[in-house]
């Protein structure tokens, strides 16, 4: 699986393998355990989904605020790895703490902290791509990161799911439920950190700006100048970021809320976990496939195919009501999930200046993970107004239509 990649590329890919375990936890067991805490506190299914959506929105808004500034600071010489390490450690500790907090409000607060740290680590990690490989290899390296991330995350997740089934009183219930949840979170946290060690050991910042006095203020100045220049002279980057803002918002909303949506629809929880586990295998296969296709077809054409795929998912969700229908939706999501993220990341890395990659990827994160508040808030408001999970998910199709429109403008710029 690592054939054809050098030591530094392998180390960088490993972080995708590590953080993907937390991503899978966020989209599966974390919302299920929150649902259990919320139900015991007397919250309805609609309230549960609304509060979960709002917490996700808060986390992404916070990242949107801090991401570009920290990304700009990380562009200074020898700053990227320390900032990445701090974000990693906060995320890992937050993951551990979520396994022991007893109250749903404290659980949501801890989730927000861990999610912000996780997303901040990705600002630094994504910007490392320019340091670990060449522009010609970015598509294949980025795609392999997502591909192995999906496959590798299955290893700790299977262990976590077994513990969940053993401890859940609705299933086997042969060990204390809180103990099983705590152990599951510990496994994910340890995996996340352990698999990241090669990157911490081997990464060196190749592209940077020289350190200056007043680093934070100068970072703000550089960021403001970059935004002005992007609007005036870098129309391709500018319109791509707007397109990315819309379509990746819908992508992350579907990923983050998949189990929450299935749970709110009353679908079997173990069935949901099994389906999403199999989806990881599908995502691995198709992310690898799209990585190979990028050698023959342009990344822009493949990104457009992925956006249309997600638009189909949003429309399909209007009619979804059973577990097998959810499984079909999950399979389609798996086909495009890794590809659209990997190809967007590598395409963006190719059209930005390498020595300002942290700053540019901070802006990228605003338009990506930081922008996901729109989709989650849309779902939360829609379900509160209509009391229909299907309509709430179906409204995400608007985001993909906007994404297609602005992506076409970027191609013409």
Short mmCIF file of C-alpha atoms in Angstrom, two decimals:
data_model
loop_
_atom_site.label_atom_id
_atom_site.label_comp_id
_atom_site.label_asym_id
_atom_site.label_seq_id
_atom_site.Cartn_x
_atom_site.Cartn_y
_atom_site.Cartn_z
CA UNK A 1 0.00 0.00 0.00
CA UNK A 2 2.99 2.29 0.60
CA UNK A 3 4.79 1.07 -2.51
CA UNK A 4 6.20 3.94 -4.53
CA UNK A 5 6.20 6.47 -1.66
CA UNK A 6 9.33 7.75 0.09
CA UNK A 7 9.83 7.94 3.88
CA UNK A 8 8.55 11.49 4.28
CA UNK A 9 5.49 10.88 2.10
CA UNK A 10 4.69 7.76 4.15
CA UNK A 11 5.03 9.71 7.41
CA UNK A 12 2.66 12.38 6.13
CA UNK A 13 0.14 9.78 4.93
CA UNK A 14 0.22 8.15 8.38
CA UNK A 15 -1.44 11.18 9.96
CA UNK A 16 -4.45 10.64 7.71
CA UNK A 17 -4.53 7.08 9.07
CA UNK A 18 -4.38 8.40 12.64
CA UNK A 19 -6.84 11.30 12.53
CA UNK A 20 -9.35 9.36 10.43
CA UNK A 21 -10.03 7.16 13.45
CA UNK A 22 -11.24 10.24 15.33
CA UNK A 23 -13.24 11.36 12.28
CA UNK A 24 -14.99 7.99 12.20
CA UNK A 25 -15.66 8.22 15.93
CA UNK A 26 -17.22 11.68 15.44
CA UNK A 27 -19.55 10.35 12.77
CA UNK A 28 -20.55 7.17 14.63
CA UNK A 29 -20.14 6.46 18.35
CA UNK A 30 -19.81 10.07 19.58
CA UNK A 31 -23.33 11.14 18.42
CA UNK A 32 -24.81 7.81 19.61
CA UNK A 33 -23.35 8.25 23.09
CA UNK A 34 -24.51 11.87 23.13
CA UNK A 35 -27.97 10.63 22.20
CA UNK A 36 -27.90 8.29 25.21
CA UNK A 37 -26.90 11.13 27.54
CA UNK A 38 -29.48 13.47 25.97
CA UNK A 39 -32.28 10.89 26.19
CA UNK A 40 -31.54 10.20 29.86
CA UNK A 41 -31.84 13.96 30.44
CA UNK A 42 -35.27 14.04 28.76
CA UNK A 43 -34.38 15.56 25.36
CA UNK A 44 -36.46 14.57 22.31
CA UNK A 45 -34.98 13.20 19.06
CA UNK A 46 -35.46 16.56 17.34
CA UNK A 47 -33.81 18.40 20.23
CA UNK A 48 -30.93 15.93 20.18
CA UNK A 49 -30.26 16.48 16.48
CA UNK A 50 -30.64 20.26 16.80
CA UNK A 51 -28.22 20.54 19.75
CA UNK A 52 -25.73 18.24 18.03
CA UNK A 53 -25.90 20.36 14.87
CA UNK A 54 -25.42 23.58 16.83
CA UNK A 55 -22.38 22.18 18.69
CA UNK A 56 -20.82 21.14 15.38
CA UNK A 57 -21.53 24.61 14.01
CA UNK A 58 -19.85 26.31 17.00
CA UNK A 59 -16.74 24.16 16.54
CA UNK A 60 -16.44 25.00 12.87
CA UNK A 61 -17.02 28.73 13.41
CA UNK A 62 -14.20 28.78 15.98
CA UNK A 63 -11.87 27.09 13.51
CA UNK A 64 -12.89 29.61 10.87
CA UNK A 65 -11.75 32.39 13.20
CA UNK A 66 -8.44 30.93 14.39
CA UNK A 67 -7.43 28.83 11.36
CA UNK A 68 -6.10 31.56 9.02
CA UNK A 69 -4.22 33.36 11.82
CA UNK A 70 -2.55 30.20 13.12
CA UNK A 71 -1.89 29.10 9.55
CA UNK A 72 -0.15 32.40 8.83
CA UNK A 73 1.93 32.12 12.01
CA UNK A 74 2.84 28.55 11.04
CA UNK A 75 4.45 29.84 7.84
CA UNK A 76 7.24 31.34 9.96
CA UNK A 77 10.44 29.29 10.11
CA UNK A 78 10.23 26.23 12.41
CA UNK A 79 6.72 27.07 13.67
CA UNK A 80 4.59 24.56 11.76
CA UNK A 81 5.57 21.38 13.61
CA UNK A 82 5.22 22.83 17.18
CA UNK A 83 1.78 24.28 16.43
CA UNK A 84 0.71 21.00 14.83
CA UNK A 85 1.91 19.08 17.91
CA UNK A 86 -0.01 21.32 20.33
CA UNK A 87 -3.23 20.94 18.33
CA UNK A 88 -2.71 17.17 18.16
CA UNK A 89 -2.22 16.83 21.94
CA UNK A 90 -5.29 18.93 22.78
CA UNK A 91 -7.38 16.83 20.40
CA UNK A 92 -6.10 13.54 21.83
CA UNK A 93 -6.72 14.64 25.43
CA UNK A 94 -10.20 15.89 24.49
CA UNK A 95 -10.96 12.50 22.96
CA UNK A 96 -9.95 10.81 26.23
CA UNK A 97 -12.07 13.18 28.33
CA UNK A 98 -15.20 12.58 26.22
CA UNK A 99 -15.12 8.98 27.40
CA UNK A 100 -15.68 9.96 31.05
CA UNK A 101 -17.85 13.11 31.22
CA UNK A 102 -21.28 12.20 32.66
CA UNK A 103 -23.43 15.16 31.54
CA UNK A 104 -24.63 15.93 28.00
CA UNK A 105 -23.76 19.63 28.24
CA UNK A 106 -20.20 18.95 29.43
CA UNK A 107 -19.95 16.30 26.74
CA UNK A 108 -20.82 18.83 24.05
CA UNK A 109 -18.33 21.37 25.43
CA UNK A 110 -15.56 18.75 25.42
CA UNK A 111 -16.55 17.69 21.92
CA UNK A 112 -16.27 21.29 20.69
CA UNK A 113 -12.76 21.64 22.18
CA UNK A 114 -11.57 18.32 20.72
CA UNK A 115 -13.13 19.05 17.33
CA UNK A 116 -11.55 22.51 17.16
CA UNK A 117 -8.13 21.08 18.01
CA UNK A 118 -8.55 18.29 15.46
CA UNK A 119 -9.55 20.71 12.71
CA UNK A 120 -6.74 23.12 13.63
CA UNK A 121 -4.24 20.26 13.30
CA UNK A 122 -5.49 19.72 9.76
CA UNK A 123 -4.71 23.34 8.83
CA UNK A 124 -1.04 22.66 9.62
CA UNK A 125 -1.10 19.12 8.26
CA UNK A 126 -2.64 20.01 4.90
CA UNK A 127 -0.12 22.83 4.45
CA UNK A 128 2.70 20.31 5.03
CA UNK A 129 1.86 18.71 1.68
CA UNK A 130 4.04 21.22 -0.17
CA UNK A 131 6.99 20.24 2.04
CA UNK A 132 6.72 16.47 1.76
CA UNK A 133 6.32 15.93 -1.99
CA UNK A 134 6.52 17.54 -5.43
CA UNK A 135 3.66 19.30 -7.27
CA UNK A 136 3.49 16.41 -9.77
CA UNK A 137 2.89 13.86 -6.99
CA UNK A 138 0.44 15.85 -4.86
CA UNK A 139 -2.71 14.23 -6.31
CA UNK A 140 -1.51 10.66 -5.72
CA UNK A 141 -0.01 11.38 -2.28
CA UNK A 142 -3.11 13.26 -1.10
CA UNK A 143 -5.44 10.55 -2.44
CA UNK A 144 -3.40 7.78 -0.81
CA UNK A 145 -3.60 9.64 2.49
CA UNK A 146 -7.38 9.63 2.42
CA UNK A 147 -7.52 6.07 1.06
CA UNK A 148 -5.33 4.56 3.78
CA UNK A 149 -7.01 6.80 6.33
CA UNK A 150 -10.36 5.18 5.62
CA UNK A 151 -8.91 1.67 5.70
CA UNK A 152 -6.62 2.18 8.69
CA UNK A 153 -9.32 3.81 10.80
CA UNK A 154 -11.27 0.54 10.64
CA UNK A 155 -8.72 -1.17 12.91
CA UNK A 156 -9.35 0.84 16.11
CA UNK A 157 -12.98 1.40 15.17
CA UNK A 158 -13.74 -2.32 15.09
CA UNK A 159 -12.35 -2.61 18.62
CA UNK A 160 -14.38 0.42 19.73
CA UNK A 161 -17.55 -0.98 18.13
CA UNK A 162 -17.08 -4.37 19.85
CA UNK A 163 -16.79 -2.59 23.19
CA UNK A 164 -19.89 -0.52 22.37
CA UNK A 165 -21.94 -3.67 21.65
CA UNK A 166 -20.61 -5.43 24.76
CA UNK A 167 -21.55 -2.49 26.98
CA UNK A 168 -24.81 -1.29 25.40
CA UNK A 169 -27.77 -2.66 27.41
CA UNK A 170 -29.89 -2.73 24.24
CA UNK A 171 -27.51 -5.35 22.81
CA UNK A 172 -25.26 -7.65 24.88
CA UNK A 173 -24.73 -5.42 27.91
CA UNK A 174 -22.29 -7.83 29.58
CA UNK A 175 -19.89 -5.10 30.77
CA UNK A 176 -20.68 -1.69 32.32
CA UNK A 177 -21.72 0.70 29.56
CA UNK A 178 -19.65 3.63 30.80
CA UNK A 179 -16.57 1.41 31.04
CA UNK A 180 -17.03 0.21 27.46
CA UNK A 181 -17.40 3.79 26.19
CA UNK A 182 -14.34 4.98 28.12
CA UNK A 183 -12.25 2.10 26.75
CA UNK A 184 -13.43 2.84 23.19
CA UNK A 185 -12.36 6.48 23.44
CA UNK A 186 -8.98 5.47 24.91
CA UNK A 187 -8.32 3.12 21.98
CA UNK A 188 -9.08 5.87 19.43
CA UNK A 189 -6.97 8.47 21.26
CA UNK A 190 -3.95 6.14 21.59
CA UNK A 191 -4.21 5.12 17.92
CA UNK A 192 -4.48 8.76 16.79
CA UNK A 193 -1.31 9.75 18.65
CA UNK A 194 0.74 6.61 18.00
CA UNK A 195 0.25 6.62 14.23
CA UNK A 196 1.29 10.30 14.12
CA UNK A 197 4.73 9.67 15.68
CA UNK A 198 6.50 9.08 12.30
CA UNK A 199 5.39 12.52 11.07
CA UNK A 200 6.52 14.18 14.30
CA UNK A 201 9.94 12.53 13.91
CA UNK A 202 10.54 13.03 10.19
CA UNK A 203 8.85 16.27 9.13
CA UNK A 204 10.91 19.39 8.51
CA UNK A 205 9.49 22.67 7.25
CA UNK A 206 10.96 23.32 3.81
CA UNK A 207 9.02 26.42 2.72
CA UNK A 208 8.64 29.35 5.14
CA UNK A 209 8.91 33.08 5.66
CA UNK A 210 11.66 34.46 7.90
CA UNK A 211 10.69 35.20 11.50
CA UNK A 212 10.15 38.86 12.27
CA UNK A 213 9.39 40.91 15.36
CA UNK A 214 5.69 41.37 16.00
CA UNK A 215 4.99 37.97 14.50
CA UNK A 216 1.26 37.93 15.29
CA UNK A 217 0.61 41.45 14.01
CA UNK A 218 2.70 40.77 10.89
CA UNK A 219 0.72 37.58 10.35
CA UNK A 220 -2.51 39.60 10.35
CA UNK A 221 -0.95 42.04 7.87
CA UNK A 222 0.18 39.22 5.56
CA UNK A 223 -3.24 37.63 5.77
CA UNK A 224 -5.00 40.89 4.86
CA UNK A 225 -2.59 41.43 1.97
CA UNK A 226 -3.12 37.88 0.73
CA UNK A 227 -6.90 38.29 0.75
CA UNK A 228 -6.67 41.55 -1.21
CA UNK A 229 -4.27 40.05 -3.73
CA UNK A 230 -6.40 36.93 -4.08
CA UNK A 231 -9.49 38.99 -4.90
CA UNK A 232 -7.65 41.24 -7.38
CA UNK A 233 -5.09 38.98 -9.05
CA UNK A 234 -5.75 35.33 -8.18
CA UNK A 235 -9.26 34.81 -9.53
CA UNK A 236 -8.75 31.07 -9.99
CA UNK A 237 -7.92 30.63 -6.30
CA UNK A 238 -10.64 33.09 -5.27
CA UNK A 239 -13.50 31.40 -7.15
CA UNK A 240 -12.27 27.93 -6.25
CA UNK A 241 -12.43 28.82 -2.56
CA UNK A 242 -16.02 30.06 -2.94
CA UNK A 243 -16.96 26.85 -4.74
CA UNK A 244 -15.15 24.81 -2.09
CA UNK A 245 -16.98 26.75 0.61
CA UNK A 246 -20.30 25.48 -0.68
CA UNK A 247 -19.69 21.94 -1.86
CA UNK A 248 -17.36 20.79 0.93
CA UNK A 249 -19.79 22.27 3.47
CA UNK A 250 -22.40 19.80 2.26
CA UNK A 251 -19.84 16.97 2.24
CA UNK A 252 -18.75 17.51 5.85
CA UNK A 253 -22.32 17.95 7.03
CA UNK A 254 -23.29 14.56 5.61
CA UNK A 255 -20.17 12.94 7.09
CA UNK A 256 -20.59 14.50 10.55
CA UNK A 257 -24.32 13.94 10.80
CA UNK A 258 -24.75 10.52 9.17
CA UNK A 259 -25.28 8.54 12.37
CA UNK A 260 -27.18 11.39 14.03
CA UNK A 261 -29.54 11.41 11.03
CA UNK A 262 -29.93 7.62 11.07
CA UNK A 263 -30.52 7.61 14.82
CA UNK A 264 -33.13 10.38 14.55
CA UNK A 265 -34.87 8.29 11.86
CA UNK A 266 -35.07 5.43 14.37
CA UNK A 267 -32.72 3.07 12.49
CA UNK A 268 -30.90 0.24 14.28
CA UNK A 269 -27.73 1.64 15.83
CA UNK A 270 -25.53 -1.43 15.41
CA UNK A 271 -26.77 -1.67 11.82
CA UNK A 272 -25.75 1.95 11.28
CA UNK A 273 -22.26 1.28 12.65
CA UNK A 274 -21.79 -1.80 10.47
CA UNK A 275 -22.93 0.11 7.38
CA UNK A 276 -20.56 2.98 8.08
CA UNK A 277 -17.71 0.56 8.77
CA UNK A 278 -18.26 -1.01 5.35
CA UNK A 279 -18.43 2.49 3.90
CA UNK A 280 -14.83 3.01 5.02
CA UNK A 281 -13.77 0.08 2.84
CA UNK A 282 -15.71 1.53 -0.09
CA UNK A 283 -14.10 4.93 0.52
CA UNK A 284 -10.63 3.32 0.55
CA UNK A 285 -11.24 1.57 -2.76
CA UNK A 286 -12.65 4.61 -4.55
CA UNK A 287 -10.13 7.10 -3.12
CA UNK A 288 -7.40 4.81 -4.47
CA UNK A 289 -9.23 4.56 -7.80
CA UNK A 290 -9.62 8.33 -8.15
CA UNK A 291 -5.95 8.76 -7.26
CA UNK A 292 -5.03 6.54 -10.21
CA UNK A 293 -7.57 8.25 -12.46
CA UNK A 294 -5.89 11.58 -11.67
CA UNK A 295 -2.91 10.39 -13.76
CA UNK A 296 -5.19 10.15 -16.80
CA UNK A 297 -7.87 12.76 -16.20
CA UNK A 298 -7.62 16.29 -14.80
CA UNK A 299 -8.34 16.74 -11.11
CA UNK A 300 -10.87 19.45 -11.99
CA UNK A 301 -12.97 17.00 -14.06
CA UNK A 302 -12.87 14.43 -11.26
CA UNK A 303 -13.86 17.02 -8.65
CA UNK A 304 -16.88 17.96 -10.76
CA UNK A 305 -17.94 14.30 -10.95
CA UNK A 306 -17.73 14.08 -7.15
CA UNK A 307 -19.87 17.20 -6.64
CA UNK A 308 -22.59 15.76 -8.88
CA UNK A 309 -22.37 12.52 -6.89
CA UNK A 310 -23.05 14.33 -3.63
CA UNK A 311 -25.91 16.30 -5.17
CA UNK A 312 -27.49 12.92 -5.99
CA UNK A 313 -27.05 11.84 -2.35
CA UNK A 314 -28.86 14.94 -1.04
CA UNK A 315 -31.84 14.37 -3.37
CA UNK A 316 -31.94 10.66 -2.53
CA UNK A 317 -32.11 11.49 1.19
CA UNK A 318 -35.59 12.98 0.68
CA UNK A 319 -36.96 9.45 0.21
CA UNK A 320 -34.81 7.51 2.71
CA UNK A 321 -36.56 5.76 5.61
CA UNK A 322 -35.08 2.25 6.10
CA UNK A 323 -31.67 0.84 6.98
CA UNK A 324 -31.10 -0.64 3.53
CA UNK A 325 -31.90 2.72 1.94
CA UNK A 326 -29.43 4.33 4.36
CA UNK A 327 -26.87 1.69 3.26
CA UNK A 328 -27.32 2.69 -0.40
CA UNK A 329 -26.79 6.33 0.51
CA UNK A 330 -23.69 5.43 2.54
CA UNK A 331 -22.26 3.45 -0.39
CA UNK A 332 -22.67 6.41 -2.76
CA UNK A 333 -21.11 8.73 -0.18
CA UNK A 334 -18.19 6.32 0.15
CA UNK A 335 -17.60 6.43 -3.60
CA UNK A 336 -16.90 10.15 -3.57
CA UNK A 337 -16.01 10.99 0.03
CA UNK A 338 -12.25 10.50 -0.06
CA UNK A 339 -11.83 11.56 -3.66
CA UNK A 340 -13.46 14.98 -3.34
CA UNK A 341 -11.42 15.82 -0.24
CA UNK A 342 -8.10 14.50 -1.57
CA UNK A 343 -8.39 16.05 -5.02
CA UNK A 344 -9.56 19.40 -3.64
CA UNK A 345 -6.60 19.48 -1.24
CA UNK A 346 -3.99 18.60 -3.86
CA UNK A 347 -5.50 20.87 -6.55
CA UNK A 348 -5.45 23.80 -4.14
CA UNK A 349 -1.84 23.05 -3.12
CA UNK A 350 -0.87 23.23 -6.78
CA UNK A 351 -2.37 26.69 -7.41
CA UNK A 352 -1.05 28.51 -4.30
CA UNK A 353 2.46 29.82 -3.45
CA UNK A 354 4.41 27.15 -1.52
CA UNK A 355 6.08 29.53 0.95
CA UNK A 356 2.67 30.78 2.14
CA UNK A 357 1.00 27.36 2.30
CA UNK A 358 0.06 27.65 5.99
CA UNK A 359 -1.64 30.98 5.45
CA UNK A 360 -3.42 29.81 2.30
CA UNK A 361 -4.54 26.56 3.93
CA UNK A 362 -5.82 28.56 6.89
CA UNK A 363 -8.08 30.39 4.43
CA UNK A 364 -8.85 27.04 2.79
CA UNK A 365 -9.99 25.77 6.17
CA UNK A 366 -12.38 28.71 6.55
CA UNK A 367 -13.96 27.74 3.27
CA UNK A 368 -13.87 24.05 4.18
CA UNK A 369 -14.22 22.75 7.69
CA UNK A 370 -14.70 26.23 9.05
CA UNK A 371 -17.61 26.82 6.69
CA UNK A 372 -19.43 23.64 7.71
CA UNK A 373 -21.49 25.65 10.19
CA UNK A 374 -23.78 26.54 7.28
CA UNK A 375 -24.76 22.95 6.50
CA UNK A 376 -25.15 21.82 10.11
CA UNK A 377 -27.07 24.95 11.02
CA UNK A 378 -29.25 24.46 7.93
CA UNK A 379 -30.05 20.91 9.06
CA UNK A 380 -30.70 22.04 12.64
CA UNK A 381 -33.05 24.87 11.62
CA UNK A 382 -34.82 22.80 8.94
CA UNK A 383 -35.54 19.91 11.29
CA UNK A 384 -36.74 22.34 13.97
CA UNK A 385 -39.16 24.02 11.52
CA UNK A 386 -40.40 20.97 9.60
CA UNK A 387 -39.77 18.15 12.11
CA UNK A 388 -38.64 16.15 9.04
CA UNK A 389 -35.16 14.62 8.94
CA UNK A 390 -35.48 13.89 5.20
CA UNK A 391 -36.33 17.46 4.22
CA UNK A 392 -33.51 18.77 6.41
CA UNK A 393 -30.93 16.61 4.61
CA UNK A 394 -32.47 17.31 1.20
CA UNK A 395 -31.90 21.05 1.64
CA UNK A 396 -28.15 20.38 1.37
CA UNK A 397 -28.59 19.96 -2.40
CA UNK A 398 -28.60 23.76 -2.66
CA UNK A 399 -24.99 23.82 -1.43
CA UNK A 400 -23.85 21.48 -4.21
CA UNK A 401 -25.63 23.53 -6.89
CA UNK A 402 -23.80 26.65 -5.68
CA UNK A 403 -20.53 24.69 -5.59
CA UNK A 404 -20.91 23.63 -9.22
CA UNK A 405 -21.67 27.20 -10.31
CA UNK A 406 -18.59 28.77 -8.71
CA UNK A 407 -16.30 25.87 -9.62
CA UNK A 408 -17.14 26.46 -13.26
CA UNK A 409 -16.28 30.16 -12.79
CA UNK A 410 -12.91 29.13 -11.30
CA UNK A 411 -12.12 27.00 -14.33
CA UNK A 412 -12.80 29.96 -16.62
CA UNK A 413 -10.72 32.41 -14.56
#
